[in-house]
Amino acid sequence: MLVRIRSKDGNFRFELNPKDDISRLLSKILQTTVDADPSSITISNQPRGNETPISRLRGLTLQSLGLKHGDLVFVGYKAKSSSAPSDATTDLTSSQTTTSAPQPPHRKWETVQEDPVDTYWRSKDGKIPKGRDSRFCKHGPNGMCDYCMPLEPYDATYQAESSIKHLSFHAYLRKISPKTSSNAAQALPPLSPVSYRVKVPCPSSGHPSWPAGICTACQPSAITLQSQPFRMVDHLEFASQDIVERFLQAWRATGLQRFGWLIGHYEPYDKVPMGIKAVVEAIHEPPQEGELDGLTLGLPWEDEPRIRELAKSATTPLTIVGYIFTDLEPTAEDRTKNVYKRHSQSFFVSSLEAIFAAAIQNSNLTSSQSSPTGHFGSRMVTAILTATEDGQVDISAYQVSEQACAMVDADMIEASVEPGIVRVKEEDRNQDSARYVPDVFYRYKNEYGIEVKKSAKPCFPVEYLLLTVTHGFPQNPSPVFRSTDFSIENRPGLEDQQVESVLSSLDRLGAPLIQESRDLSRRIELAKWLSDWHLIAFLDSTQLMSKDDIRKLLQIVTSPTLTEDPKSLDGLIETEGWQTLMTFTRESAPTRPSTSAPTSNINHDIPQEIFDQIAAEESARGSQTAVRTRTCPHCTFENDHSERDCEVCGLPLG
């Protein structure tokens, strides 16, 4: 096959065999260079970005790298600093003569631990079944033809017919991945993170680093804003409507806007080929100052490491999948309806919100084996509670594009007074705040329907940075957390989380006696009350239970069989932390009113006449007492057989 090489020395063509080792390509490259250091040689499938040191590909064939006839390979290298032979040259060119070839060096993308949803889709082909067409298919039931063969997950016709605006991430990967490679896992990663930063130091090493100097080798290319063909998350699902209603209670009570982090996990989404959905199980509210038309939030969030570590301990490990905030304003005419402010004639996401979303996505990258850095994109979703056209409350979900994230990372854009407009910053060559801003363009159709390319300086519409994400609720909710009754964190004056209220509720539910109790309904009631994210997060902050016991509690109360298995709480009851919590519950419980009792275990001040009267009544009943009475196992008082609780101490008769 013919492989083309392009480097600073010119363009070259070589005839190679697909099964040739990468060392043969290296030897050909060295023939075209002048005093090149073999250890510094990199190859890429594009002019800039995705450069991979050729020394990392030792032992691979050209075919396994996805190279095919006519491919163009971009080569970069540095000149030798000395005449000493390079170790990489020796390793690659003489690997045939060594008795034991060294193993390939570490490659980041191969050691990355991906999310389980990525692992799932990598094991599937994602083909879209069509079924046999009775009009055109002339073969038998086990045959296949062009009319009934499955479609690729990125099929454009299916995408248009199903009104799918963006490909899913894994469908996009299938579209751009080489099809001829015999071992796709060994091929070069097809994705390269977008970057608009000046390369420091310059790859050519021919001038001082930016801002002292710049050249075509280190400066970013001009940017043309365009719709991103894929999205990292296709759907946002709230496990229960109670989660959103509970979040809205603070706004309804105060009229001030609220912000919360979405705690959940990722699952396959069957409405889009190879789709991914973010399932929200809880909303954790950080410290904030709400206002009527906005809010103030502190970042970085100090409690984030603790919350992330705690969420991992659930039966289905949880993480932060996005954030949600309110933007609601009651109308002056009808306070039960809200102002419709986010629409096509106004804006959907303001420039300030889009820049904030990009900053959050940049700090929460997705681990991926499809990128040479081991990370690509982000699955953080922005959810907004805003008004619909009829004044009701609804959710809108978005992400921002990789171009938006790269522009924020390069400090190129800023918010505008007009919410639907993004401003492009001016170039700055100061040493402390150096900023290079390349030319930025965007395309639109004018009044004649002709596509026009226009400069984005000084500003452009924010819609060019947005990706819409669908949202909804499950038809049969089965949330991981069964309760949302406990007070929510960081709502001072509105809801207060206190240890006393926890102990009081535990006493009311009979938690101290749950180990001896055979009452299944009482166990289920306690289990549901404990299955509350806000309660568990609060207990984790009180140090009443150890970290291991808190993790045990979280694993038990998020189990799918929590309310079906009577013994589900036994593992929690046996922990030292639970016993400590029960000790505090007993000590804080209110004193029960004293009544008469036949023994001195309950009250030593009961007059002897009372005991004599009780003994006389028992004697009159005779032998029927054994049948019509029940002895309390706690205070030994003889109760009527029909009673469930002791008349003296009030505890269950068992």
XYZ file of C-alpha atoms in Angstrom:
654
model
C 0.000 0.000 0.000
C 1.029 3.633 -0.514
C 1.590 5.767 2.619
C 2.225 9.492 2.266
C 4.425 11.394 4.743
C 4.345 15.149 5.355
C 6.900 16.881 7.574
C 8.829 20.146 7.639
C 11.252 18.490 5.223
C 8.557 18.095 2.550
C 6.146 15.466 1.195
C 7.199 11.833 0.614
C 5.561 8.583 -0.495
C 6.513 5.039 0.449
C 5.342 1.599 -0.607
C 4.742 -0.469 2.525
C 3.014 -3.701 3.465
C -0.015 -3.425 5.806
C 1.588 -6.055 8.042
C 4.870 -4.145 8.335
C 5.970 -3.197 11.843
C 5.921 0.469 12.833
C 9.727 0.308 12.973
C 9.801 0.037 9.158
C 7.809 3.259 8.864
C 10.243 4.885 11.312
C 13.230 3.886 9.193
C 11.557 5.410 6.122
C 10.869 8.635 8.012
C 14.478 8.858 9.202
C 15.638 8.697 5.575
C 13.715 11.908 4.826
C 14.926 13.927 7.838
C 18.076 15.868 8.594
C 19.704 15.136 11.956
C 16.381 14.103 13.557
C 16.182 12.712 17.080
C 14.241 9.429 16.641
C 12.907 9.564 20.204
C 11.141 12.854 19.425
C 9.383 11.736 16.235
C 5.597 11.978 16.429
C 2.915 10.982 13.940
C -0.656 12.204 13.597
C -3.620 11.883 11.269
C -4.157 15.659 11.205
C -1.941 18.737 10.760
C -2.287 19.836 14.392
C -3.276 17.850 17.432
C -3.393 14.114 18.185
C 0.416 13.870 17.934
C 1.567 10.485 19.240
C 5.236 9.644 19.859
C 6.145 6.820 17.511
C 8.122 5.166 20.316
C 4.804 4.427 22.083
C 3.592 2.355 19.140
C 6.431 -0.146 19.228
C 5.357 -3.667 18.224
C 2.240 -2.568 16.296
C 1.629 -3.102 12.606
C 0.506 -0.421 10.157
C -2.754 -2.272 9.667
C -3.499 -2.362 13.402
C -3.041 1.422 13.501
C -5.799 1.819 10.923
C -3.487 2.975 8.116
C -4.688 2.139 4.614
C -3.708 2.832 1.015
C -3.266 6.554 0.293
C -3.362 7.747 3.928
C -1.461 10.931 4.768
C 0.626 10.873 7.966
C 1.846 14.113 9.537
C 5.305 13.842 11.107
C 6.997 16.083 13.632
C 10.406 15.817 15.298
C 13.215 17.677 17.048
C 16.858 17.849 16.020
C 19.459 15.756 17.841
C 21.142 17.433 20.789
C 24.201 15.159 20.499
C 25.687 12.582 18.157
C 24.954 9.735 20.561
C 22.501 7.190 19.162
C 19.024 7.313 20.568
C 17.674 4.490 22.707
C 14.420 4.624 20.771
C 16.313 4.075 17.499
C 18.037 1.014 18.885
C 14.814 -0.400 20.317
C 12.767 0.083 17.164
C 15.298 -0.779 14.448
C 16.971 -3.735 16.125
C 13.965 -5.322 17.778
C 14.259 -8.165 15.266
C 17.697 -9.209 16.624
C 17.084 -8.939 20.349
C 16.260 -12.104 22.192
C 13.420 -10.518 24.222
C 11.752 -7.393 22.860
C 10.658 -4.912 25.562
C 6.949 -4.417 26.152
C 5.172 -1.386 24.600
C 5.406 1.673 26.843
C 2.515 3.101 28.818
C -0.312 4.611 26.762
C -2.813 6.676 28.731
C -5.920 5.718 26.794
C -5.409 2.003 27.424
C -5.298 2.296 31.210
C -8.314 4.593 31.582
C -11.215 3.310 33.702
C -14.361 4.213 31.775
C -17.902 4.521 33.100
C -19.886 1.232 33.008
C -22.195 2.684 30.339
C -19.175 3.163 28.036
C -18.040 -0.393 28.687
C -21.537 -1.585 27.822
C -21.720 0.224 24.481
C -18.193 -0.789 23.468
C -19.344 -4.404 23.696
C -22.285 -3.776 21.326
C -22.340 -3.127 17.595
C -25.214 -0.636 17.908
C -26.835 -1.766 14.644
C -30.456 -0.662 14.110
C -32.643 -3.666 13.139
C -35.083 -3.101 10.254
C -36.968 -6.365 9.891
C -38.054 -8.133 6.732
C -39.902 -5.974 4.178
C -42.688 -8.042 2.590
C -42.818 -5.799 -0.488
C -39.158 -5.958 -1.524
C -37.519 -8.882 0.312
C -37.683 -11.967 -1.940
C -35.668 -14.280 0.316
C -36.628 -16.635 3.099
C -37.101 -15.745 6.778
C -33.440 -16.432 7.552
C -32.062 -14.417 4.648
C -31.034 -10.777 4.414
C -30.811 -8.201 1.642
C -30.266 -4.466 1.189
C -33.871 -3.747 2.147
C -33.783 -5.460 5.534
C -30.152 -5.390 6.618
C -29.523 -3.501 9.898
C -28.545 0.153 9.725
C -25.447 1.663 11.240
C -26.131 3.664 14.454
C -25.085 6.849 12.657
C -27.363 6.384 9.634
C -28.384 9.876 8.459
C -31.760 8.812 7.050
C -32.813 7.123 10.288
C -31.595 10.143 12.235
C -33.739 12.500 10.132
C -36.837 10.254 10.222
C -36.589 9.892 14.020
C -35.997 13.655 14.566
C -32.673 12.981 16.271
C -30.777 16.258 16.202
C -27.421 14.964 17.464
C -25.689 11.594 17.228
C -24.957 9.827 20.471
C -21.318 9.804 21.539
C -20.723 6.128 20.759
C -22.581 6.323 17.424
C -20.266 9.190 16.496
C -17.261 7.092 17.536
C -18.430 4.285 15.249
C -18.760 6.782 12.406
C -15.209 8.175 12.647
C -13.363 5.010 13.692
C -11.405 3.144 11.009
C -13.309 0.156 9.598
C -10.348 -1.790 8.172
C -8.413 -2.286 11.407
C -8.264 -5.879 12.585
C -7.841 -4.754 16.166
C -9.569 -1.442 16.773
C -8.382 -1.332 20.386
C -4.807 -0.970 19.171
C -5.591 1.787 16.666
C -4.750 5.388 17.401
C -7.536 7.092 19.373
C -9.860 8.810 16.882
C -10.681 11.834 19.050
C -8.480 14.744 19.973
C -9.557 17.323 22.599
C -10.249 20.748 21.099
C -7.739 23.413 22.183
C -7.450 27.070 21.184
C -4.441 27.831 23.369
C -1.075 28.858 21.947
C 1.355 25.927 22.158
C 4.018 26.702 24.744
C 6.810 26.024 24.006
C 6.536 26.215 20.218
C 7.027 22.811 18.516
C 9.428 24.396 16.020
C 11.650 25.811 18.818
C 12.569 28.634 16.460
C 11.492 31.610 18.567
C 10.746 32.660 22.175
C 7.486 31.351 23.623
C 4.265 33.332 23.534
C 3.732 36.256 24.174
C 7.297 37.115 23.125
C 6.824 35.366 19.790
C 4.355 33.342 17.760
C 4.322 31.432 14.455
C 2.049 29.180 12.438
C 3.368 26.114 14.269
C 2.214 27.235 17.705
C -0.741 29.543 17.075
C -4.272 28.117 16.920
C -6.074 28.133 13.601
C -9.062 30.334 12.789
C -12.317 29.111 14.341
C -15.573 28.576 12.491
C -18.442 27.969 14.908
C -20.664 25.115 13.801
C -23.230 22.757 15.197
C -21.603 19.849 17.010
C -22.693 16.581 15.366
C -22.780 14.606 18.628
C -23.565 15.071 22.297
C -22.130 13.329 25.332
C -25.557 12.830 27.011
C -28.790 12.296 25.091
C -31.408 12.376 27.848
C -31.847 13.627 31.427
C -34.187 11.545 33.586
C -35.335 12.341 37.119
C -35.999 9.102 39.009
C -39.046 10.621 40.712
C -41.114 13.799 40.471
C -40.762 14.182 44.249
C -37.086 15.057 43.741
C -37.971 18.140 41.694
C -40.969 19.088 43.834
C -38.841 18.956 46.962
C -36.259 21.215 45.297
C -38.969 23.696 44.276
C -40.342 23.998 47.821
C -37.602 26.470 48.764
C -38.479 28.788 45.863
C -42.193 28.519 46.608
C -41.582 29.414 50.259
C -39.180 32.326 49.720
C -39.390 33.427 46.076
C -35.578 33.267 45.910
C -33.788 31.273 43.196
C -32.103 27.980 44.145
C -29.195 25.887 42.831
C -28.473 22.186 43.320
C -26.040 19.507 42.160
C -27.614 16.486 40.462
C -26.593 13.201 42.109
C -27.118 10.180 39.866
C -25.616 7.748 37.384
C -25.525 6.996 33.644
C -27.498 4.304 31.836
C -28.076 3.211 28.217
C -30.895 5.145 26.518
C -32.927 3.128 24.033
C -34.655 6.048 22.270
C -31.391 6.983 20.497
C -28.976 4.511 18.853
C -26.233 3.796 21.390
C -27.679 6.579 23.545
C -26.769 7.533 27.120
C -29.050 9.045 29.752
C -28.223 10.667 33.070
C -30.552 9.396 35.823
C -30.936 11.807 38.751
C -31.554 10.199 42.161
C -31.141 13.270 44.406
C -30.406 17.006 44.372
C -27.775 18.225 46.835
C -27.876 21.941 47.569
C -24.539 23.664 48.334
C -24.189 26.898 50.377
C -25.671 29.765 48.369
C -27.290 33.177 48.557
C -30.516 33.301 46.575
C -32.019 36.443 45.094
C -35.223 37.210 43.191
C -33.444 37.289 39.831
C -30.313 35.246 40.430
C -28.069 33.706 43.059
C -24.532 33.770 44.398
C -22.636 30.491 44.529
C -19.230 29.731 46.018
C -16.808 27.737 43.869
C -14.910 25.559 44.363
C -17.485 23.782 46.484
C -15.743 22.819 49.732
C -17.968 19.830 50.515
C -17.677 18.326 47.030
C -14.945 15.714 47.812
C -16.975 14.335 50.752
C -20.208 14.169 48.755
C -18.523 12.502 45.782
C -16.887 9.894 48.007
C -20.154 9.240 49.835
C -22.150 8.843 46.614
C -19.778 6.129 45.368
C -20.876 3.848 48.224
C -24.448 3.362 46.972
C -25.466 -0.043 45.632
C -25.340 1.554 42.185
C -22.365 3.936 42.494
C -23.514 7.530 42.110
C -21.726 10.671 41.017
C -22.483 14.302 40.121
C -24.116 14.231 36.666
C -24.962 17.931 36.384
C -26.651 20.800 38.141
C -30.047 22.497 38.235
C -31.197 25.999 39.074
C -34.456 27.945 39.037
C -35.246 31.002 36.961
C -38.854 31.711 37.920
C -40.755 34.960 38.350
C -44.505 35.124 39.114
C -46.532 37.377 36.841
C -48.000 40.565 38.283
C -51.515 39.680 37.108
C -51.628 36.093 38.375
C -49.193 34.998 41.070
C -49.902 31.345 40.302
C -48.293 31.740 36.859
C -44.725 32.643 35.909
C -43.168 34.947 33.348
C -42.326 33.215 30.048
C -38.818 34.554 29.431
C -36.801 31.800 27.685
C -37.958 31.331 24.091
C -36.788 31.697 20.476
C -37.390 35.465 20.434
C -35.388 35.984 23.630
C -32.803 33.409 24.740
C -32.687 29.827 25.973
C -29.425 30.014 27.957
C -27.762 33.334 28.741
C -24.136 33.961 27.799
C -23.169 34.015 31.489
C -24.865 30.642 32.064
C -23.208 29.159 28.960
C -19.748 30.246 30.140
C -20.472 28.831 33.601
C -21.585 25.533 32.012
C -18.356 25.390 29.981
C -16.274 25.963 33.118
C -18.117 23.154 34.931
C -17.713 20.789 31.969
C -13.996 21.610 31.718
C -13.509 20.648 35.366
C -15.484 17.377 35.014
C -14.025 15.602 31.987
C -15.163 12.147 30.896
C -12.658 9.308 30.991
C -12.379 7.837 27.493
C -10.210 5.320 25.685
C -10.903 7.188 22.447
C -8.633 10.131 23.249
C -4.815 10.139 23.537
C -5.109 12.150 26.769
C -7.473 9.608 28.357
C -10.231 12.231 28.648
C -12.679 13.730 26.203
C -15.698 15.970 26.676
C -17.956 16.047 29.706
C -21.317 14.559 30.664
C -22.293 17.364 33.036
C -25.833 18.493 32.163
C -27.308 21.937 32.811
C -30.986 21.784 33.887
C -33.097 24.926 34.240
C -36.475 25.174 35.957
C -38.240 27.929 34.052
C -41.711 28.965 32.911
C -43.552 27.587 29.906
C -45.675 29.671 27.548
C -48.779 29.036 29.680
C -46.966 30.095 32.870
C -46.348 26.634 34.309
C -42.994 25.299 35.534
C -40.973 22.998 33.281
C -37.400 21.739 32.892
C -35.006 22.593 30.064
C -31.737 20.665 29.709
C -28.585 21.621 27.790
C -24.901 21.053 27.320
C -22.393 23.373 25.665
C -20.215 22.269 22.747
C -16.553 21.297 22.801
C -15.835 24.556 20.963
C -17.460 26.500 23.806
C -15.379 24.640 26.405
C -12.167 25.295 24.439
C -12.961 29.003 24.060
C -13.585 29.358 27.801
C -10.396 27.405 28.534
C -8.444 29.830 26.301
C -10.133 32.832 27.989
C -11.475 34.026 24.633
C -15.100 34.899 25.439
C -17.071 36.762 28.095
C -20.699 37.439 28.984
C -22.598 40.358 27.499
C -25.243 42.687 28.904
C -27.575 41.212 26.306
C -28.188 37.650 27.635
C -28.373 36.043 24.175
C -25.039 37.486 22.977
C -21.461 36.298 23.689
C -18.575 38.763 23.417
C -15.159 37.820 22.015
C -12.328 39.300 24.082
C -9.514 41.425 22.710
C -6.022 40.015 22.296
C -3.689 40.725 25.213
C 0.124 40.474 24.978
C 0.905 41.360 28.594
C 3.238 38.840 30.173
C 0.935 38.170 33.150
C -2.356 37.992 31.253
C -1.314 36.926 27.763
C -4.259 36.039 25.555
C -4.185 35.167 21.864
C -7.531 35.349 20.074
C -7.617 33.855 16.554
C -10.189 34.854 13.969
C -13.664 33.560 14.852
C -16.460 33.122 12.296
C -19.994 31.793 12.235
C -22.432 30.957 9.438
C -26.095 31.909 9.098
C -28.740 32.185 6.397
C -29.645 35.714 5.375
C -33.059 37.009 4.314
C -32.550 35.495 0.846
C -31.863 32.003 2.210
C -28.188 32.177 1.291
C -25.608 30.893 3.782
C -23.290 33.716 4.819
C -20.029 33.524 6.762
C -19.578 36.389 9.219
C -16.894 37.387 11.704
C -17.853 36.663 15.317
C -15.901 39.679 16.559
C -16.956 41.478 18.639
C -19.968 39.236 19.421
C -22.105 36.310 18.231
C -25.355 34.526 19.310
C -25.046 32.124 22.236
C -27.084 29.482 20.364
C -23.944 28.514 18.428
C -22.541 27.026 21.643
C -25.585 25.038 22.823
C -26.634 21.392 22.574
C -30.192 20.516 23.587
C -30.784 17.476 25.800
C -34.200 15.857 26.190
C -35.616 15.228 29.663
C -38.425 13.338 31.374
C -39.619 11.039 34.156
C -39.943 7.224 34.138
C -43.378 5.682 33.650
C -42.802 3.326 36.589
C -40.609 5.197 39.084
C -38.241 3.106 41.179
C -35.913 5.664 42.792
C -32.859 4.541 44.698
C -33.887 6.745 47.640
C -37.430 6.032 48.885
C -37.874 9.188 50.976
C -37.474 12.947 50.536
C -38.948 13.933 53.938
C -35.782 14.872 55.805
C -34.729 18.511 55.954
C -32.553 19.648 53.046
C -29.076 21.022 53.672
C -28.132 24.712 53.453
C -31.647 26.105 53.832
C -31.092 28.240 56.952
C -34.272 29.549 58.527
C -36.412 27.455 56.194
C -35.264 23.942 57.034
C -32.721 23.105 59.720
C -30.890 19.799 59.947
C -30.473 18.891 63.629
C -29.314 15.793 65.455
C -32.250 16.148 67.862
C -34.777 15.787 65.051
C -32.999 12.619 63.834
C -33.069 11.058 67.310
C -36.706 12.071 67.814
C -37.755 10.444 64.541
C -35.805 7.278 65.345
C -37.552 7.050 68.721
C -40.952 7.640 67.107
C -40.306 4.833 64.610
C -39.236 2.459 67.398
C -35.691 2.107 66.073
C -34.162 1.086 69.476
C -36.424 -2.011 69.543
C -36.263 -2.881 65.883
C -33.859 -5.771 66.501
C -36.338 -7.623 68.738
C -39.453 -6.525 66.887
C -41.154 -8.939 64.507
C -43.451 -6.237 63.160
C -42.659 -6.178 59.431
C -44.575 -2.953 58.803
C -42.485 -1.151 61.426
C -39.251 -2.373 59.814
C -40.397 -1.239 56.369
C -41.400 2.181 57.693
C -37.998 2.654 59.330
C -36.175 1.419 56.202
C -38.029 3.903 53.984
C -37.299 6.769 56.354
C -33.591 5.900 56.393
C -33.494 5.754 52.575
C -33.081 9.524 52.209
C -30.020 11.111 50.589
C -30.206 14.273 52.684
C -30.452 12.264 55.935
C -27.438 10.102 55.053
C -25.365 13.103 53.944
C -26.204 14.826 57.229
C -25.330 11.788 59.365
C -22.015 11.571 57.518
C -21.216 15.130 58.639
C -22.116 14.585 62.328
C -19.502 11.882 63.086
C -22.120 9.946 65.094
C -21.279 6.975 62.885
C -17.944 5.983 61.396
C -17.278 6.321 57.653
C -17.453 2.546 57.228
C -20.812 2.370 59.010
C -22.174 5.246 56.905
C -21.129 3.387 53.747
C -22.833 0.267 55.096
C -25.989 2.290 55.790
C -25.975 3.750 52.268
C -25.479 0.351 50.648
C -28.372 -1.172 52.603
C -30.920 1.633 52.114
C -30.221 1.821 48.350
C -30.664 -1.918 47.839
C -33.476 -2.808 45.384
C -34.835 -5.375 47.893
C -34.911 -2.979 50.849
C -38.696 -3.104 51.389
C -39.107 -6.747 50.386
C -36.593 -8.503 52.620
C -37.503 -8.368 56.372
C -33.870 -8.996 57.279
C -32.484 -6.193 55.096
C -31.724 -4.003 58.111
C -29.910 -6.721 60.095
C -26.540 -5.785 58.603
C -27.026 -2.195 59.746
C -28.271 -3.090 63.246
C -25.128 -5.090 63.927
C -22.794 -2.149 63.260
C -21.174 -0.279 66.128
C -22.300 3.061 64.699
C -25.970 2.041 64.771
C -25.690 0.869 68.383
C -24.122 4.201 69.313
C -26.933 6.033 67.534
C -29.521 3.966 69.429
C -27.830 4.807 72.729
C -28.204 8.511 72.002
C -31.811 7.884 70.916
C -32.719 6.210 74.229
C -31.019 8.901 76.282
C -32.729 11.708 74.410
C -36.177 10.076 74.420
C -38.802 11.917 76.562
C -39.670 10.345 79.927
C -42.839 8.265 79.744
C -45.639 8.869 82.310
C -45.520 6.471 85.278
C -48.472 4.149 85.995
C -49.160 1.330 88.450
C -47.127 -1.867 88.099
C -46.982 -5.165 89.999
C -43.223 -5.052 90.468
C -40.749 -2.566 91.868
C -38.849 -2.448 88.570
C -40.996 0.426 87.282
C -41.788 2.732 90.182
C -40.765 2.345 93.807
C -43.255 5.003 95.008
C -46.472 3.070 94.187
C -48.448 2.486 97.458
C -48.768 -1.105 98.698
C -52.599 -0.804 98.623
C -52.473 -0.652 94.810
C -50.549 -3.909 94.604
C -53.013 -5.561 97.032
C -55.971 -4.437 94.900
C -54.350 -5.793 91.732
C -53.631 -9.122 93.453
C -57.262 -9.413 94.606
C -58.578 -8.797 91.092
C -56.209 -11.388 89.676
C -57.296 -13.932 92.264
C -60.971 -13.350 91.413
C -60.392 -14.082 87.757
C -59.007 -17.524 88.681
C -57.614 -19.912 86.163
C -58.921 -17.951 83.166
C -56.154 -15.414 83.698
C -53.638 -17.582 81.915
C -55.813 -17.598 78.860
C -57.077 -13.985 78.860
C -53.859 -12.197 79.837
C -50.364 -11.648 78.387
C -47.245 -11.041 80.459
C -45.148 -8.070 79.374
C -41.545 -9.225 78.758
C -40.244 -5.806 79.831
C -42.011 -5.083 83.162
C -43.802 -8.467 83.784
C -47.196 -6.754 84.088
C -50.182 -8.949 83.164
C -52.072 -7.282 80.299
C -55.349 -8.142 78.610
C -54.762 -10.697 75.862
C -56.196 -8.410 73.165
C -53.745 -5.576 73.883
C -50.691 -5.040 71.584
C -48.755 -2.674 73.879
C -48.212 -2.913 77.641
C -50.604 -0.794 79.714
C -47.801 0.097 82.159
C -44.589 0.641 80.182
C -46.145 1.168 76.743
C -43.705 -1.194 75.000
C -44.800 -3.933 72.521
C -45.908 -7.210 74.099
C -44.044 -9.126 71.366
